[in-house]
Amino acid sequence: MKGKKKTTAKARISKKEALSLLKKADLLEVGTTADNMRKALHPEGIVTFVVDRNINYTNVCINKCTFCAFWRDAGAPDAYLLDRDTLFDKIEETINLGGTQILLQGGLHPDLDVDYYCSLLRSIKKRFPVNIHGFSPPEICYIADSTDLTIRETLRILLDAGLDSIPGGGAEILSDRVREVLSPRKILSSRWLEVMEAAHMLGMRTTATMMFGSIERPEDILLHLDSIRELQDRTGGFTAFIPWSFQPGNTELQRKLRGGRKNAELKGRRNSSRLAPHSLPGIYPATAVEYLKVLALSRLYLDNIDNIQASWVTQGLKLAQVALRFGANDFGSTMIEENVVAAAGVSYRLSKEDIIDAIRSAGFTPAQRDTYYNLITKY
Ligand code: SF4
């Protein structure tokens, strides 16, 4: 896959300039510049969405990331591994609702091996004409390591069994300093990038994500954006970038830092800007201003990625509408089912009609798309 050309005629924004924007620039100034870039890239005024469902085949996970409220130990009373009939019912319902894709992700279950994943993929492909957007880099590495295969070999096997594209989950912040706290057992940044590069080289398209608003510093955000931009320059395999903010509810990270937050509040101090060097140990969900600023900066920095997704799942419908004027051109997915963010106590629910209305009332033409951003239906 050839590297994509930069999509703007202007010189690309440097890391230093981006850092300065993130730390000091006025929100509306960055937002307007990002909106102009969005208009240049998508002059037709269309905002897309995909009809799909998140199917989390298991919540058993050995990684136990501190920011994640979804995982369970294998013996926990609410630990599960979906049986095939339940999985097929979910896919059938998705297709009946006009769905074209399933997002298939789960924890790192110690009893599953590459044969399980291949058989799962084949059984779905045999029954349903659906794009399987599945297994983020930590899952791919787990399958590879437990089978003694290289990442490329693992991807080749999964591709042959029916895997179509790969979601950008498990990136969080591609800074190992931050990963050490958020997810010490998870793959390092270099391996996340290695999986994505190998997938792109095999002709698979993937998305890239970033979870911010926890303990990272502005420099970590820039390191993340720069790693994605550099890889995209070489492969052109990312279809979209999806920044979303940490949801602290029910997470170990929040419990660990709650004491720090209380102390901070007692002193009358507010963690008013995570985008200034982190000085307080308390964790607060990213504010609307922080979200919009990071979103706009992502649009500006990732000049080689066509699509930036607004995250209504974490930000709610109204802020997602505003995001369409801060660089986003995609509304993500209808998410007929979502379990991971919901486990943190954040549960926005939208129908396809809600999404169409939201996009239209924000001044854009709504359009359903497929995984590869081909338009299916304009509304
Ligand atoms: S984020 Fe993923 S890898 Fe980490 S504990 Fe949750 S399910 Fe497991």
Tab-separated table of C-alpha atoms and ligand atoms in Angstrom, residues 61 63-65 67-68 70-71 106-108 138 172 186, ligand 1:
chain	number	residue	atom	x	y	z
A	61	CYS	CA	-8.815	-10.517	30.384
A	63	ASN	CA	-4.188	-7.616	31.185
A	64	LYS	CA	-6.286	-5.953	33.924
A	65	CYS	CA	-5.603	-2.420	32.733
A	67	PHE	CA	-8.263	2.428	33.245
A	68	CYS	CA	-10.626	-0.363	32.139
A	70	PHE	CA	-14.801	-4.024	31.511
A	71	TRP	CA	-12.431	-6.892	32.326
A	106	GLY	CA	-12.673	-8.958	23.602
A	107	GLY	CA	-10.343	-9.422	26.524
A	108	LEU	CA	-7.241	-11.596	26.448
A	138	PRO	CA	-3.238	-6.393	21.981
A	172	GLU	CA	-4.618	4.546	24.587
A	186	LYS	CA	-0.285	-4.415	27.766
B	1	SF4	S1	-8.532	-2.453	28.057
B	1	SF4	FE1	-8.580	-4.384	26.918
B	1	SF4	S2	-6.644	-5.358	27.458
B	1	SF4	FE2	-6.999	-3.811	29.036
B	1	SF4	S3	-8.125	-4.888	30.670
B	1	SF4	FE3	-9.667	-3.964	29.327
B	1	SF4	S4	-10.202	-5.601	27.934
B	1	SF4	FE4	-8.224	-6.166	28.852
